[in-house]
């Protein structure tokens, strides 16, 4: 290992102690930025969720952030938003998280998110002085085609029954496929059936044409309800495109998804900022979405992501924070739609940032790379970086879970936790014990 790299990391790294002061340097780095993106190296690691929640609390209390926007579906997250703002029939954070019914349940229905939702409700309704803007919880993703079209129809049933009948007719285009959006996408992309593209665009256009009439009926309440419905209609249009595109190639569908998330974030800050000072947003998503794609091998495949788009759209107003880990356990599935398992995370591969950090400042540290010429110079070199999503396959780890990156260009700061633990799902099911890993040299023994 290059001793210069080790000495530089040791010089600038802040060793984590578990105290609130661990985040002081990040809060200072954020300054007056309007956007803070907080990543994760897996969708099932307790420490990533916990530290993301703790940092978000400080940003909300000390920096006036009022948006927590997450890699989740709009209608499911909006149920949590109503709860934390005190506008819900749900009486507990667990109930409010009940809208998350799609795989993977543990990604948002876990103990860490439940605790944060409880805190956010307390902060909004008991901790704040009257008249201050409450913080909300919103989803940016586009997988909720069916629940979003149902939400559009429910809204129109209340404000315009005639428009609701037209929406039902247009959205009935999907009825042949039930809840299987991928089956629709396959049939439409292969010209096995007509696409619903024209219908979903017509529905979105009609809703927007009636926006003034719908949104001005009852002050802010009507405005909020229309905004919620419009975002669902826009999501249906983009999701229809996404499911057709996913069978044409991974790159096109990936880009469409991250562009949708970037546009959803734009819509949120624009709408919520109309009533006063510019709205400030915290974004939670995987490192692969939040780290600037131009600093990874994604760029060689013409892939873009949310972090890259945010830096371009809001120059000087973004802070990107990534996480890494060396080993431990993670909640993940073996296959898409599979049961949550507690899996052992293999020690990081040689030649990776995770291995470098493991040999530098265990058991964990925070490193600010922004405006740090020494750290930037060394961590701008290309190394491997690990990414675990909702599926973890240790047996194919190099192919499935590693990519090349220049960390100092990808993020403004990185938090490394050397040994992490699996997030605890709210929906507990019998899970297999964590097995001992087969040696990497098996079966040859070389």
CSV table of N, CA and C in Angstrom, one decimal, residues 143-215:
chain,number,residue,atom,x,y,z
A,143,UNK,N,-41.6,3.5,-9.2
A,143,UNK,CA,-42.1,2.1,-9.3
A,143,UNK,C,-43.5,1.9,-9.0
A,144,UNK,N,-44.2,3.0,-8.5
A,144,UNK,CA,-45.6,2.9,-8.0
A,144,UNK,C,-46.6,3.2,-9.1
A,145,UNK,N,-46.5,2.6,-10.3
A,145,UNK,CA,-47.4,2.9,-11.4
A,145,UNK,C,-48.8,2.6,-11.0
A,146,UNK,N,-49.1,1.5,-10.4
A,146,UNK,CA,-50.5,1.1,-10.1
A,146,UNK,C,-51.1,2.0,-8.9
A,147,UNK,N,-50.3,2.1,-7.8
A,147,UNK,CA,-50.9,2.8,-6.7
A,147,UNK,C,-50.9,4.3,-7.0
A,148,UNK,N,-50.1,4.8,-7.9
A,148,UNK,CA,-50.1,6.2,-8.3
A,148,UNK,C,-51.3,6.5,-9.2
A,149,UNK,N,-51.7,5.6,-10.1
A,149,UNK,CA,-52.8,5.9,-10.9
A,149,UNK,C,-54.1,5.8,-10.1
A,150,UNK,N,-54.1,4.9,-9.1
A,150,UNK,CA,-55.3,4.8,-8.2
A,150,UNK,C,-55.4,6.1,-7.4
A,151,UNK,N,-54.3,6.7,-7.0
A,151,UNK,CA,-54.3,8.0,-6.2
A,151,UNK,C,-54.8,9.1,-7.1
A,152,UNK,N,-54.5,9.1,-8.4
A,152,UNK,CA,-55.0,10.2,-9.3
A,152,UNK,C,-56.5,10.1,-9.4
A,153,UNK,N,-57.0,8.9,-9.5
A,153,UNK,CA,-58.5,8.7,-9.7
A,153,UNK,C,-59.2,9.1,-8.4
A,154,UNK,N,-58.6,8.7,-7.2
A,154,UNK,CA,-59.2,9.0,-5.9
A,154,UNK,C,-59.3,10.5,-5.8
A,155,UNK,N,-58.3,11.2,-6.2
A,155,UNK,CA,-58.3,12.7,-6.1
A,155,UNK,C,-59.4,13.3,-7.0
A,156,UNK,N,-59.5,12.8,-8.2
A,156,UNK,CA,-60.4,13.4,-9.1
A,156,UNK,C,-61.9,13.0,-8.7
A,157,UNK,N,-62.1,11.9,-8.1
A,157,UNK,CA,-63.4,11.5,-7.5
A,157,UNK,C,-63.9,12.6,-6.6
A,158,UNK,N,-63.0,13.2,-5.9
A,158,UNK,CA,-63.4,14.2,-4.9
A,158,UNK,C,-63.6,15.6,-5.6
A,159,UNK,N,-62.8,15.9,-6.6
A,159,UNK,CA,-62.9,17.3,-7.1
A,159,UNK,C,-63.6,17.4,-8.5
A,160,UNK,N,-63.7,16.3,-9.2
A,160,UNK,CA,-64.3,16.4,-10.6
A,160,UNK,C,-64.6,15.0,-11.0
A,161,UNK,N,-65.8,14.5,-10.7
A,161,UNK,CA,-66.2,13.1,-11.0
A,161,UNK,C,-66.2,12.8,-12.5
A,162,UNK,N,-66.5,13.8,-13.4
A,162,UNK,CA,-66.4,13.6,-14.8
A,162,UNK,C,-64.9,13.3,-15.2
A,163,UNK,N,-64.0,14.1,-14.7
A,163,UNK,CA,-62.6,13.9,-15.0
A,163,UNK,C,-62.1,12.5,-14.4
A,164,UNK,N,-62.7,12.1,-13.3
A,164,UNK,CA,-62.3,10.8,-12.8
A,164,UNK,C,-62.7,9.7,-13.7
A,165,UNK,N,-63.9,9.8,-14.3
A,165,UNK,CA,-64.3,8.8,-15.3
A,165,UNK,C,-63.4,8.7,-16.5
A,166,UNK,N,-63.0,9.9,-16.9
A,166,UNK,CA,-62.0,9.8,-18.1
A,166,UNK,C,-60.7,9.2,-17.6
A,167,UNK,N,-60.2,9.5,-16.4
A,167,UNK,CA,-59.0,9.0,-15.9
A,167,UNK,C,-59.1,7.4,-15.8
A,168,UNK,N,-60.2,7.0,-15.3
A,168,UNK,CA,-60.4,5.5,-15.2
A,168,UNK,C,-60.3,4.8,-16.6
A,169,UNK,N,-60.9,5.5,-17.5
A,169,UNK,CA,-60.9,4.9,-18.9
A,169,UNK,C,-59.5,4.9,-19.5
A,170,UNK,N,-58.8,6.0,-19.3
A,170,UNK,CA,-57.4,6.0,-19.8
A,170,UNK,C,-56.5,5.0,-19.1
A,171,UNK,N,-56.6,5.0,-17.8
A,171,UNK,CA,-55.7,4.1,-17.1
A,171,UNK,C,-56.2,2.6,-17.2
A,172,UNK,N,-57.4,2.3,-17.7
A,172,UNK,CA,-57.8,0.9,-17.9
A,172,UNK,C,-56.9,0.3,-19.0
A,173,UNK,N,-56.2,1.0,-19.7
A,173,UNK,CA,-55.2,0.5,-20.7
A,173,UNK,C,-54.3,-0.6,-20.0
A,174,UNK,N,-54.0,-0.4,-18.7
A,174,UNK,CA,-53.1,-1.3,-18.0
A,174,UNK,C,-53.8,-2.5,-17.4
A,175,UNK,N,-55.1,-2.5,-17.4
A,175,UNK,CA,-55.9,-3.5,-16.7
A,175,UNK,C,-55.6,-5.0,-17.1
A,176,UNK,N,-55.2,-5.2,-18.3
A,176,UNK,CA,-54.9,-6.6,-18.8
A,176,UNK,C,-53.8,-7.2,-18.0
A,177,UNK,N,-52.9,-6.3,-17.4
A,177,UNK,CA,-51.7,-6.8,-16.8
A,177,UNK,C,-51.8,-6.9,-15.2
A,178,UNK,N,-52.9,-6.5,-14.7
A,178,UNK,CA,-53.1,-6.5,-13.2
A,178,UNK,C,-52.0,-5.6,-12.6
A,179,UNK,N,-51.3,-6.2,-11.6
A,179,UNK,CA,-50.3,-5.5,-10.9
A,179,UNK,C,-48.9,-5.7,-11.5
A,180,UNK,N,-48.8,-6.4,-12.6
A,180,UNK,CA,-47.5,-6.8,-13.2
A,180,UNK,C,-47.1,-5.8,-14.2
A,181,UNK,N,-46.4,-4.7,-13.7
A,181,UNK,CA,-46.0,-3.6,-14.6
A,181,UNK,C,-44.9,-4.1,-15.6
A,182,UNK,N,-44.1,-5.0,-15.2
A,182,UNK,CA,-43.1,-5.5,-16.1
A,182,UNK,C,-43.7,-6.3,-17.2
A,183,UNK,N,-44.8,-7.0,-17.0
A,183,UNK,CA,-45.4,-7.7,-18.1
A,183,UNK,C,-46.0,-6.7,-19.1
A,184,UNK,N,-46.5,-5.6,-18.6
A,184,UNK,CA,-46.9,-4.6,-19.5
A,184,UNK,C,-45.8,-4.0,-20.3
A,185,UNK,N,-44.7,-3.7,-19.7
A,185,UNK,CA,-43.5,-3.2,-20.3
A,185,UNK,C,-43.0,-4.1,-21.4
A,186,UNK,N,-42.9,-5.4,-21.1
A,186,UNK,CA,-42.5,-6.4,-22.1
A,186,UNK,C,-43.4,-6.4,-23.3
A,187,UNK,N,-44.7,-6.5,-23.1
A,187,UNK,CA,-45.6,-6.6,-24.2
A,187,UNK,C,-45.6,-5.4,-25.0
A,188,UNK,N,-45.5,-4.2,-24.4
A,188,UNK,CA,-45.5,-3.0,-25.2
A,188,UNK,C,-44.2,-2.8,-25.9
A,189,UNK,N,-43.1,-3.1,-25.3
A,189,UNK,CA,-41.8,-2.9,-26.0
A,189,UNK,C,-41.6,-3.9,-27.1
A,190,UNK,N,-42.2,-5.0,-27.1
A,190,UNK,CA,-42.1,-6.0,-28.1
A,190,UNK,C,-43.2,-6.0,-29.1
A,191,UNK,N,-44.1,-4.9,-29.0
A,191,UNK,CA,-45.2,-4.7,-29.9
A,191,UNK,C,-46.2,-5.9,-29.9
A,192,UNK,N,-46.3,-6.5,-28.7
A,192,UNK,CA,-47.3,-7.6,-28.5
A,192,UNK,C,-48.6,-7.0,-28.1
A,193,UNK,N,-48.6,-5.8,-27.7
A,193,UNK,CA,-49.9,-5.0,-27.4
A,193,UNK,C,-49.6,-3.6,-27.6
A,194,UNK,N,-50.6,-2.8,-27.7
A,194,UNK,CA,-50.5,-1.3,-27.8
A,194,UNK,C,-49.9,-0.7,-26.5
A,195,UNK,N,-49.1,0.3,-26.6
A,195,UNK,CA,-48.6,0.9,-25.4
A,195,UNK,C,-49.7,1.9,-24.9
A,196,UNK,N,-49.5,2.3,-23.6
A,196,UNK,CA,-50.5,3.2,-23.0
A,196,UNK,C,-49.9,4.6,-22.9
A,197,UNK,N,-48.9,4.9,-23.7
A,197,UNK,CA,-48.1,6.1,-23.7
A,197,UNK,C,-49.1,7.3,-23.9
A,198,UNK,N,-49.9,7.2,-25.0
A,198,UNK,CA,-50.8,8.4,-25.3
A,198,UNK,C,-51.7,8.6,-24.2
A,199,UNK,N,-52.3,7.6,-23.6
A,199,UNK,CA,-53.3,7.8,-22.5
A,199,UNK,C,-52.7,8.4,-21.3
A,200,UNK,N,-51.5,8.0,-20.9
A,200,UNK,CA,-51.0,8.6,-19.6
A,200,UNK,C,-50.6,10.0,-19.8
A,201,UNK,N,-50.1,10.4,-21.0
A,201,UNK,CA,-49.7,11.7,-21.3
A,201,UNK,C,-51.0,12.6,-21.4
A,202,UNK,N,-52.0,12.1,-22.0
A,202,UNK,CA,-53.3,12.9,-22.0
A,202,UNK,C,-53.8,13.2,-20.6
A,203,UNK,N,-53.7,12.2,-19.8
A,203,UNK,CA,-54.2,12.3,-18.4
A,203,UNK,C,-53.4,13.4,-17.7
A,204,UNK,N,-52.1,13.4,-17.8
A,204,UNK,CA,-51.3,14.4,-17.1
A,204,UNK,C,-51.6,15.8,-17.7
A,205,UNK,N,-51.7,15.9,-19.0
A,205,UNK,CA,-52.0,17.2,-19.6
A,205,UNK,C,-53.3,17.7,-19.1
A,206,UNK,N,-54.4,16.9,-19.1
A,206,UNK,CA,-55.7,17.4,-18.7
A,206,UNK,C,-55.6,17.8,-17.2
A,207,UNK,N,-54.9,17.1,-16.4
A,207,UNK,CA,-54.8,17.5,-15.0
A,207,UNK,C,-54.1,18.8,-14.8
A,208,UNK,N,-53.1,19.0,-15.6
A,208,UNK,CA,-52.4,20.3,-15.5
A,208,UNK,C,-53.2,21.5,-16.1
A,209,UNK,N,-54.0,21.2,-17.1
A,209,UNK,CA,-54.8,22.2,-17.7
A,209,UNK,C,-55.9,22.7,-16.7
A,210,UNK,N,-56.3,21.8,-15.8
A,210,UNK,CA,-57.3,22.2,-14.8
A,210,UNK,C,-56.7,22.6,-13.5
A,211,UNK,N,-55.4,22.8,-13.5
A,211,UNK,CA,-54.7,23.1,-12.2
A,211,UNK,C,-55.2,24.3,-11.4
A,212,UNK,N,-55.4,25.4,-12.1
A,212,UNK,CA,-55.8,26.6,-11.4
A,212,UNK,C,-57.2,26.3,-10.8
A,213,UNK,N,-58.1,25.7,-11.5
A,213,UNK,CA,-59.4,25.4,-10.9
A,213,UNK,C,-59.3,24.5,-9.7
A,214,UNK,N,-58.6,23.4,-9.8
A,214,UNK,CA,-58.5,22.5,-8.7
A,214,UNK,C,-57.7,23.0,-7.5
A,215,UNK,N,-56.6,23.7,-7.8
A,215,UNK,CA,-55.7,24.0,-6.7
A,215,UNK,C,-56.1,25.3,-5.9
